[in-house]
mmCIF file of C-alpha atoms in Angstrom:
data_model
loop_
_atom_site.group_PDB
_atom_site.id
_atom_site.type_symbol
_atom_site.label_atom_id
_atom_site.label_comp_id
_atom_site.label_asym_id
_atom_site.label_seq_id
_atom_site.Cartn_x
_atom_site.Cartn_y
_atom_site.Cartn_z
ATOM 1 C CA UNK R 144 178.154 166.511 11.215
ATOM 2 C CA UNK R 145 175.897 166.895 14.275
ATOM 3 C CA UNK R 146 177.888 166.811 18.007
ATOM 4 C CA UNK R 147 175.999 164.553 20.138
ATOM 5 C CA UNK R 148 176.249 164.676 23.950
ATOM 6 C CA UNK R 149 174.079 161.394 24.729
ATOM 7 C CA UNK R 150 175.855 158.791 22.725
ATOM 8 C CA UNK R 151 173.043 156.331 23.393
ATOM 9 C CA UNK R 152 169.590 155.014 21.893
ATOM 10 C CA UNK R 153 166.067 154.415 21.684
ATOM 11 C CA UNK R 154 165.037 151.797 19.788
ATOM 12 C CA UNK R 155 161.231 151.736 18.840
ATOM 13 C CA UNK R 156 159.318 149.043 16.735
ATOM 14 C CA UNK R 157 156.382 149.876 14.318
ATOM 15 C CA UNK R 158 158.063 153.640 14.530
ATOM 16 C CA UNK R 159 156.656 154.729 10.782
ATOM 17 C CA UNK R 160 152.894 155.274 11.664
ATOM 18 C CA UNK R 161 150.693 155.720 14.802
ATOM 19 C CA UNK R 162 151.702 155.534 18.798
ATOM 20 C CA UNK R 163 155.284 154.626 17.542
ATOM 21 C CA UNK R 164 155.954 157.512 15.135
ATOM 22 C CA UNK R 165 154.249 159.998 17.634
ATOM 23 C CA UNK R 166 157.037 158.030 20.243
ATOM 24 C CA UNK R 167 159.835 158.707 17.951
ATOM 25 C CA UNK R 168 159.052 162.312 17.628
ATOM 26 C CA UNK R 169 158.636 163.141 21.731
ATOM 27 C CA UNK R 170 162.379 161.068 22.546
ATOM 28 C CA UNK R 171 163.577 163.246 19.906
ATOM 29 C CA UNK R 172 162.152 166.230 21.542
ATOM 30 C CA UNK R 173 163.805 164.734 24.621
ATOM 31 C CA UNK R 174 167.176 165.214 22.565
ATOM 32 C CA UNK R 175 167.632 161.093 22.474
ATOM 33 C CA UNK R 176 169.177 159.460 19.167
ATOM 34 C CA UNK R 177 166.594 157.189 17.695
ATOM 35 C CA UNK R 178 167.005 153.441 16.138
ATOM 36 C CA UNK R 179 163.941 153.159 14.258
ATOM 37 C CA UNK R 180 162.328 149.365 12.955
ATOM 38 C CA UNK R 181 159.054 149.272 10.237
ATOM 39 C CA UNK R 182 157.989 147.476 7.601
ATOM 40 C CA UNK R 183 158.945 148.519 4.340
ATOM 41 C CA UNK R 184 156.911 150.939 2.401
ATOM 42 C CA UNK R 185 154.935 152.386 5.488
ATOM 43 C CA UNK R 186 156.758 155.821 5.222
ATOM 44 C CA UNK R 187 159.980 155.031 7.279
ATOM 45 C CA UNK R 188 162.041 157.088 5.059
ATOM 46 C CA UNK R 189 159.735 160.192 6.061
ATOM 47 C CA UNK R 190 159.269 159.869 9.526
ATOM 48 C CA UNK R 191 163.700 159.892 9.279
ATOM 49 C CA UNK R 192 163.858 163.266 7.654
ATOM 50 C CA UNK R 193 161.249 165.082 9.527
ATOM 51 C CA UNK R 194 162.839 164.109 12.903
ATOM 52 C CA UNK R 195 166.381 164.887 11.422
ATOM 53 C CA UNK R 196 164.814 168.347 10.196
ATOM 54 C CA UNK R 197 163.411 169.284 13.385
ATOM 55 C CA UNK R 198 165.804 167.901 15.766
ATOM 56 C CA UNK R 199 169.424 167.506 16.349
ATOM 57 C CA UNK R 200 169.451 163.893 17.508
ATOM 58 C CA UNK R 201 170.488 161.084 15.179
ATOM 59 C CA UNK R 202 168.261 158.970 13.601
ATOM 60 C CA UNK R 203 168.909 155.525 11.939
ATOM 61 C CA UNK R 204 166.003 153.288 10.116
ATOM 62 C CA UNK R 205 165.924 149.403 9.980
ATOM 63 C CA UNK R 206 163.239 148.049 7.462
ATOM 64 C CA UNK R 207 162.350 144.545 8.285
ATOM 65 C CA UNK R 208 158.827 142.315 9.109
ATOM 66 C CA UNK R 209 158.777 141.564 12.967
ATOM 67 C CA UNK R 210 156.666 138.544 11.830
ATOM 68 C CA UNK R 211 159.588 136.727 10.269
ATOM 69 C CA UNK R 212 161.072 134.593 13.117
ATOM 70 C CA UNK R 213 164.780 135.948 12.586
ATOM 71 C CA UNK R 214 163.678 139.658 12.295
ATOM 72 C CA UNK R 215 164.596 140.296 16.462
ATOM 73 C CA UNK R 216 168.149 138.495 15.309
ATOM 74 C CA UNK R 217 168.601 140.470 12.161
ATOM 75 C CA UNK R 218 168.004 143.860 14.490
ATOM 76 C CA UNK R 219 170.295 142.847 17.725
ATOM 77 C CA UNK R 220 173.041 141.994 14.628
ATOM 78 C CA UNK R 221 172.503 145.459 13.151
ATOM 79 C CA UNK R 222 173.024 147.137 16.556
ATOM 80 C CA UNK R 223 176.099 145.236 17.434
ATOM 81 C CA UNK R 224 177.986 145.443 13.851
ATOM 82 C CA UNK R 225 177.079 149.297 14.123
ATOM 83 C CA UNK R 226 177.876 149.648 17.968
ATOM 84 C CA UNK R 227 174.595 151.696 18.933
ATOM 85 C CA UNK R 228 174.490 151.607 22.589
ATOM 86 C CA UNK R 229 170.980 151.070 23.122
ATOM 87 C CA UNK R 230 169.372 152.844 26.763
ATOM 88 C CA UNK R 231 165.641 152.452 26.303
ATOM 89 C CA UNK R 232 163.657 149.459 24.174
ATOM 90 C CA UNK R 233 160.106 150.270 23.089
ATOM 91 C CA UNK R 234 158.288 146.893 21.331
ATOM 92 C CA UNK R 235 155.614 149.212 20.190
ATOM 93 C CA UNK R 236 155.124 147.022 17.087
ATOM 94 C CA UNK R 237 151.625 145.153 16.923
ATOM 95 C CA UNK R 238 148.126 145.448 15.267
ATOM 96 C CA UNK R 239 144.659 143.641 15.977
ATOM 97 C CA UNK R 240 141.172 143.303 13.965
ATOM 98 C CA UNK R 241 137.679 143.532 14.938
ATOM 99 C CA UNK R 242 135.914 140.209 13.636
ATOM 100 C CA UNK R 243 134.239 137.556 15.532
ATOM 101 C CA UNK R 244 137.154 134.553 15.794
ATOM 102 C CA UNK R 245 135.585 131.898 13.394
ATOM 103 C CA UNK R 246 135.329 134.378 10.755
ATOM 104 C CA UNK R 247 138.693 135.698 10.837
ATOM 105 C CA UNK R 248 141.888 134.286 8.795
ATOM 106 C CA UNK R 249 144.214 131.716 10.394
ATOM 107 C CA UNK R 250 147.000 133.821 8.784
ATOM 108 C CA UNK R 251 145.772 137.064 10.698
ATOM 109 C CA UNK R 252 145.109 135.315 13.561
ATOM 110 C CA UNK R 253 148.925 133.673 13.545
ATOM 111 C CA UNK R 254 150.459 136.877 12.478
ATOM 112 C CA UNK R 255 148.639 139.035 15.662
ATOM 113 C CA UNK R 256 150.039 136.536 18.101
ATOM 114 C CA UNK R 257 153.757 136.135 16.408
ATOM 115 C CA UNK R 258 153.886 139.790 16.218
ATOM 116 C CA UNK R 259 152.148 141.103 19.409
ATOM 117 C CA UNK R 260 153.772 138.049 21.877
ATOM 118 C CA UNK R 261 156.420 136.228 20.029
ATOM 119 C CA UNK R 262 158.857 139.006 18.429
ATOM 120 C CA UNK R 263 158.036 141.322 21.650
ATOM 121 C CA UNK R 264 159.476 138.313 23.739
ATOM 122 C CA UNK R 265 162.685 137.348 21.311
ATOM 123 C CA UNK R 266 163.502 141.274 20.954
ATOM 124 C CA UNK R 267 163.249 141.847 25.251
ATOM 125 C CA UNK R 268 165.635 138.663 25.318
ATOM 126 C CA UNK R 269 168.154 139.819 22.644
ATOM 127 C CA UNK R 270 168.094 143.177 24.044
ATOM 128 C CA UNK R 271 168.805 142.532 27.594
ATOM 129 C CA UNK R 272 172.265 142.489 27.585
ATOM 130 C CA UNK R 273 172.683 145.430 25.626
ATOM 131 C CA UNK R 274 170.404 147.323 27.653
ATOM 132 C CA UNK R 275 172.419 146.310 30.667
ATOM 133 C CA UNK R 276 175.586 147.623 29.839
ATOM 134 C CA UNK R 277 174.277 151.137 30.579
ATOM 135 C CA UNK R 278 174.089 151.950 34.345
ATOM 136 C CA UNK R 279 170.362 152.392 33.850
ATOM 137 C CA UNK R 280 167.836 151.693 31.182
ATOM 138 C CA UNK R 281 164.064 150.908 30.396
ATOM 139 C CA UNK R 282 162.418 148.994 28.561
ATOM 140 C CA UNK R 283 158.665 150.010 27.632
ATOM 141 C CA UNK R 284 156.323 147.309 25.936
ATOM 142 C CA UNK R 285 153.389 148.446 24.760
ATOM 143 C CA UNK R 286 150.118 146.830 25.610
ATOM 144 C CA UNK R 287 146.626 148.176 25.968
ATOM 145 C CA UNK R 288 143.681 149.083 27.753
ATOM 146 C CA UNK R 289 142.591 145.614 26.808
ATOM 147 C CA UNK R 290 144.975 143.727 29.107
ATOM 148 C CA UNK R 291 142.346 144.474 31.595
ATOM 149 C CA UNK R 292 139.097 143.413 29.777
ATOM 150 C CA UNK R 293 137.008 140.766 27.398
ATOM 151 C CA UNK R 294 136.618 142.792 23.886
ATOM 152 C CA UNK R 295 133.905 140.584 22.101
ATOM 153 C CA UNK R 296 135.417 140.961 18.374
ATOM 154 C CA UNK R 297 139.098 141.323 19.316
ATOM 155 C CA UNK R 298 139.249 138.067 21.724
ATOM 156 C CA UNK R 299 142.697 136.997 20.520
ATOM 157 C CA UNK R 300 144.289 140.314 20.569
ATOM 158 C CA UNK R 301 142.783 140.709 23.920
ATOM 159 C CA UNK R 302 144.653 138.434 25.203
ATOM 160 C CA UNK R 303 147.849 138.855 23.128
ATOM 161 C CA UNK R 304 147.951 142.730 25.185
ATOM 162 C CA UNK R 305 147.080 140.441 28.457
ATOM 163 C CA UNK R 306 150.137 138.647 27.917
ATOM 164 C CA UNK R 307 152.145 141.754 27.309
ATOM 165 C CA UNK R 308 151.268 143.295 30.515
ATOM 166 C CA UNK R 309 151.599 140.120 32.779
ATOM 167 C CA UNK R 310 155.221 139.263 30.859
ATOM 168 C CA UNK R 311 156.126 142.953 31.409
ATOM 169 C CA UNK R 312 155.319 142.979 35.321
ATOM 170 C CA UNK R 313 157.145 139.551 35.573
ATOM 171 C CA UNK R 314 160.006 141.188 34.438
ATOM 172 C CA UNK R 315 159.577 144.309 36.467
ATOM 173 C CA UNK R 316 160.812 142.351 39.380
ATOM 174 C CA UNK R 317 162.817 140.129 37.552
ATOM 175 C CA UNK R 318 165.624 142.762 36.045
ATOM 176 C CA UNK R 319 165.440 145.494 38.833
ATOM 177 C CA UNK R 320 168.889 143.876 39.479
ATOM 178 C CA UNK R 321 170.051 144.661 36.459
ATOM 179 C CA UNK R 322 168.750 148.580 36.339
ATOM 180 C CA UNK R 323 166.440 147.956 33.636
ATOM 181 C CA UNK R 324 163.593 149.914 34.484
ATOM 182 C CA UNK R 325 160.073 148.242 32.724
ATOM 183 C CA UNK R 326 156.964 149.863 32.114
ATOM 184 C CA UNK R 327 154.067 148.776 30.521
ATOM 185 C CA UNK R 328 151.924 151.076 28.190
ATOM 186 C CA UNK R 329 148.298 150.843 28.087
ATOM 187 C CA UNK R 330 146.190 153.132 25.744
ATOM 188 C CA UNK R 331 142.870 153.049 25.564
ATOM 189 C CA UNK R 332 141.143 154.613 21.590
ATOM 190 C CA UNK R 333 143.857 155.787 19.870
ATOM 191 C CA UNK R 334 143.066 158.162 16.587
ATOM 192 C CA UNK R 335 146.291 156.717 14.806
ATOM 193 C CA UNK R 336 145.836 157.520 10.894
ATOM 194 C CA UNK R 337 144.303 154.220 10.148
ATOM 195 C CA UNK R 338 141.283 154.221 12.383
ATOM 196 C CA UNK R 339 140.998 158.112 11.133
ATOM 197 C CA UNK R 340 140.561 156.705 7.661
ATOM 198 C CA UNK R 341 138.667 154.282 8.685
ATOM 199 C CA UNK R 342 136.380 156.626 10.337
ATOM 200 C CA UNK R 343 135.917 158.725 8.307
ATOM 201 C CA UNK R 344 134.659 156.078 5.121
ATOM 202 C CA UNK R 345 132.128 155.206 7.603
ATOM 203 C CA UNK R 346 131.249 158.755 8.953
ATOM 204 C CA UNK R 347 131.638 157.957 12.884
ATOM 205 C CA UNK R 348 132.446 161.258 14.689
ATOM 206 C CA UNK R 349 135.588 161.521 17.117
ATOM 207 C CA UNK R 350 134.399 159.790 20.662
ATOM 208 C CA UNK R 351 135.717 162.337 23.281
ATOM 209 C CA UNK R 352 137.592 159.692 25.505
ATOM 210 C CA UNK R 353 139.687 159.148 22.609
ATOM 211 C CA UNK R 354 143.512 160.799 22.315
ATOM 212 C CA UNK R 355 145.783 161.313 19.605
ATOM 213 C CA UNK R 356 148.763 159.266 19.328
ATOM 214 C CA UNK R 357 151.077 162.842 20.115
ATOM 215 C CA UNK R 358 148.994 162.759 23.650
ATOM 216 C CA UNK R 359 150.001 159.114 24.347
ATOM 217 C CA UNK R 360 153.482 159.764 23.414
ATOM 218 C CA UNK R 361 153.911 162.469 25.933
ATOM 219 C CA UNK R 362 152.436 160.728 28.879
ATOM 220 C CA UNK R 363 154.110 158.031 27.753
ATOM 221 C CA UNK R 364 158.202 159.178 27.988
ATOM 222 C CA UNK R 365 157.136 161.098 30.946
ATOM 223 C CA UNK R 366 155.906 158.175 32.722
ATOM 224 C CA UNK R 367 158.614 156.217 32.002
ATOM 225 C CA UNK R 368 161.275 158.449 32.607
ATOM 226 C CA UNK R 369 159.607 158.716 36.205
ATOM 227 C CA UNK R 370 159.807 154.555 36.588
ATOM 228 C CA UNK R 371 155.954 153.763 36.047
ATOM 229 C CA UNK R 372 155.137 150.506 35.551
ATOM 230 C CA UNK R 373 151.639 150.767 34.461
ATOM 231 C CA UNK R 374 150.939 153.891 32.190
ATOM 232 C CA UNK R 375 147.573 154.639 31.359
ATOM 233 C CA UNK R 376 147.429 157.856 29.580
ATOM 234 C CA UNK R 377 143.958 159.980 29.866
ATOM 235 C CA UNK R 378 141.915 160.341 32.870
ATOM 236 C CA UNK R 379 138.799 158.467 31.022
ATOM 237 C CA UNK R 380 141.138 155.397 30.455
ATOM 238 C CA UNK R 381 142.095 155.622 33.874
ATOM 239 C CA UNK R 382 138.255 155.425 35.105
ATOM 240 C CA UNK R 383 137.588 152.194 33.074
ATOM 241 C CA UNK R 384 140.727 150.341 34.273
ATOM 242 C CA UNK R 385 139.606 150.881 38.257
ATOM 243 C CA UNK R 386 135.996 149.632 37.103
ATOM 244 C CA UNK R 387 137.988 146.541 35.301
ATOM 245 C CA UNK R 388 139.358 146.376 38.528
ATOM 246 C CA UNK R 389 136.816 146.857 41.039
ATOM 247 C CA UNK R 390 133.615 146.247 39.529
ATOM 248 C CA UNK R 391 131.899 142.754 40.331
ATOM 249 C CA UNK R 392 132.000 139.592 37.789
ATOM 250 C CA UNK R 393 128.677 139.608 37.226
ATOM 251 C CA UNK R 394 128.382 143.652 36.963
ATOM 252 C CA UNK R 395 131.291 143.207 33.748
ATOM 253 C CA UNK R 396 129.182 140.922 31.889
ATOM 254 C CA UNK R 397 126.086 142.833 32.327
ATOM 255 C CA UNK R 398 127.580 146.114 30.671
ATOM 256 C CA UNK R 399 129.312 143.897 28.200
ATOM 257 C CA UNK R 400 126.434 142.111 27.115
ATOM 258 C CA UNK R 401 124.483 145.484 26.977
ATOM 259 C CA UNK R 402 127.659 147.389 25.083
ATOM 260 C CA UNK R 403 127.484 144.400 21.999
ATOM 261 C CA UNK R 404 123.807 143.560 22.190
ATOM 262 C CA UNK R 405 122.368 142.920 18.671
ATOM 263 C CA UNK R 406 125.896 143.300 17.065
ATOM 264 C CA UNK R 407 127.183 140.593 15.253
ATOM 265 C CA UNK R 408 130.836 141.912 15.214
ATOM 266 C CA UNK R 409 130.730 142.823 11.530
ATOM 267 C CA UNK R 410 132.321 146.328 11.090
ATOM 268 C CA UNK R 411 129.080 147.614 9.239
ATOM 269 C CA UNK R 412 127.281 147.165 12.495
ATOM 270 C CA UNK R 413 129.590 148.768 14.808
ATOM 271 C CA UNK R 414 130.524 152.108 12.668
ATOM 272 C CA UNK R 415 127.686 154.100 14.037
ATOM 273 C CA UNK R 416 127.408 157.633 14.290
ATOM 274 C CA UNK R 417 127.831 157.739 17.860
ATOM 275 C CA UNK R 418 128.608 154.206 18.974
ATOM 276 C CA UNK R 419 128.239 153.164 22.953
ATOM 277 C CA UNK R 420 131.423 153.979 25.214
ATOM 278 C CA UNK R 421 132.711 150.209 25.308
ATOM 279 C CA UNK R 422 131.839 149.647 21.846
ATOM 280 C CA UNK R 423 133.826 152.483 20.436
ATOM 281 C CA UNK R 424 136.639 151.810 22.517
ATOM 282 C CA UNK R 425 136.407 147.890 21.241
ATOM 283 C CA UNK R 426 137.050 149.643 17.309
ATOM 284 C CA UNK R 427 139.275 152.480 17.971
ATOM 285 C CA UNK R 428 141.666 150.513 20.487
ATOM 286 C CA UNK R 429 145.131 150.024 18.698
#
C-alpha cells in the first residue's frame, strides 16, 4: 500500500475525457489524491489505472449522471461515508451544441442548463463545508471563453458559462472568509477528443489559437494554486477577452455579423477547411 503525505483531495467532475481528464492527470503530477466523478461507460475505469500507473497519489472513481437532481447528494454522501477530506473542487462537468435554438431538442437544451448551472450550483453548496474544514482550499468552476461573448449557434450555452463566471466571482468575495480560494476557468477552442473526431469526419485542419486540453490543464492548476480568479489560458484567448472587453457595442456586432454571415448554423456549413477566427472558436469551444 502506497504512503501518502497529503491526506487530502481533488475532486473533479466530467474527469474521464477532455479538460477534466487532462486536470486529473496535472493534480496528480502535483502529487494530490484524486476523487474522480463521470458518467458511466466514458472510460473512467482507464483514466484510474493510468494515473495509478504513473503516479503515486490515490485515485478513487464515482460513476454517476450530474443531470439527475440527487447526483451532487449521492457524491457529498460518498465523501462523507468514506471520510475523503476534500481541499480543492473542480465542477468541470458540462457540454454544449452548435444548432440554432428552435432547431435544437428541449431535452438537450434542459440537460445543458441542469448540468452546466444547476449541478455546478448544488455540488459548490454541498461542498462548502467540507472544503472549509481545511485551513485553505479552492474551488475552480469551469466556464469559458464564452462568458464574455454572443456565440450565434450556442446561445443557451453561452449563457449557461455566463452564469458560471458571474456565480463564481459572487462567491469570490463571498467565501474569502472562509479560505476558500475561487477561480474561474475560461478556455477558449479546446482539441478535446470529441471535436478531434469531429474534425477530422469533416476534414477541418487544427486552427492555431486552439490548445490541447494537457495545455489548459497546466495553466490551469498553476493559476489556481497562485489564487487567480479569472484564468484564461493562451495568449490568443487572452487577446479576444480584452476586445470582449474593450471593443465598442456596435464594433461586436459588426465582426459578429461578418464571422456568421451566410451561415445558417447547420454544422455542414461551418466545418470548412479553414473556417474564420470567431467561427472556429464558436465549434471548437468546449
Amino acid at each position: 500500500m502506497k504512503t501518502l503525505k497529503d491526506q487530502t483531495y481533488v475532486l473533479i467532475t466530467g474527469a474521464s475525457a477532455g479538460i477534466g481528464r487532462a486536470l486529473a492527470f496535472e493534480f496528480a503530477r502535483h502529487g494530490k489524491n484524486l476523487l474522480l466523478v463521470s458518467l458511466p461507460d466514458t472510460g473512467l475505469a482507464e483514466t484510474l489505472q493510468s494515473i495509478q500507473e504513473q503516479h503515486a497519489v490515490d485515485v478513487r472513481g464515482f460513476v454517476c449522471d450530474l443531470t439527475d437532481r440527487g447526483a451532487p447528494r449521492s457524491i457529498q454522501a460518498w465523501c462523507e461515508k468514506n471520510q475523503f477530506r476534500v481541499s480543492v473542487l473542480v465542477n468541470n462537468a458540462g457540454f454544449g451544441n452548435l444548432e440554432r435554438l428552435e432547431k435544437t431538442q428541449t431535452e438537450v437544451l434542459e440537460n445543458m442548463m441542469v448540468l452546466n448551472n444547476s449541478s455546478l450550483v448544488l455540488m459548490t453548496q454541498l461542498f462548502i463545508p467540507l472544503l472549509a474544514r481545511n485551513r485553505k482550499s479552492h474551488l475552480m468552476n469551469v466556464g469559458s471563453l464564452a462568458s464574455f461573448m454572443p456565440l450565434p449557434g450556442k446561445s443557451v450555452y453561452s449563457a449557461t458559462k455566463s452564469f458560471v463566471y458571474s456565480f463564481s466571482y459572487s462567491l469570490y468575495f463571498e467565501l474569502m472568509a472562509q479560505n476558500i480560494r475561487v477561480s474561474c476557468l475560461c478556455p477558449g477552442g479546446t482539441l478535446t477528443e470529441r471535436v478531434l473526431e469531429s474534425m477530422e469526419k469533416s476534414q477541418m485542419k487544427r486552427q492555431k489559437f486552439c490548445q490541447l486540453p494537457h495545455e489548459v490543464a497546466i495553466e490551469a492548476v498553476r493559476g489556481m494554486y497562485k489564487d487567480k480568479f479569472r484564468i484564461i489560458p493562451g495568449w490568443q484567448n487572452q487577446i479576444l477577452y480584452w476586445l470582449s472587453r474593450t471593443l465598442p457595442r456596435f464594433a461586436k456586432i459588426a465582426i459578429i455579423k461578418k464571422a456568421f454571415q451566410g451561415t445558417t448554423m447547420r454544422k455542414t456549413t461551418i466545418f470548412r477547411p479553414e473556417p474564420p477566427l470567431l467561427r472556429s472558436f464558436a465549434l471548437l469551444n468546449r
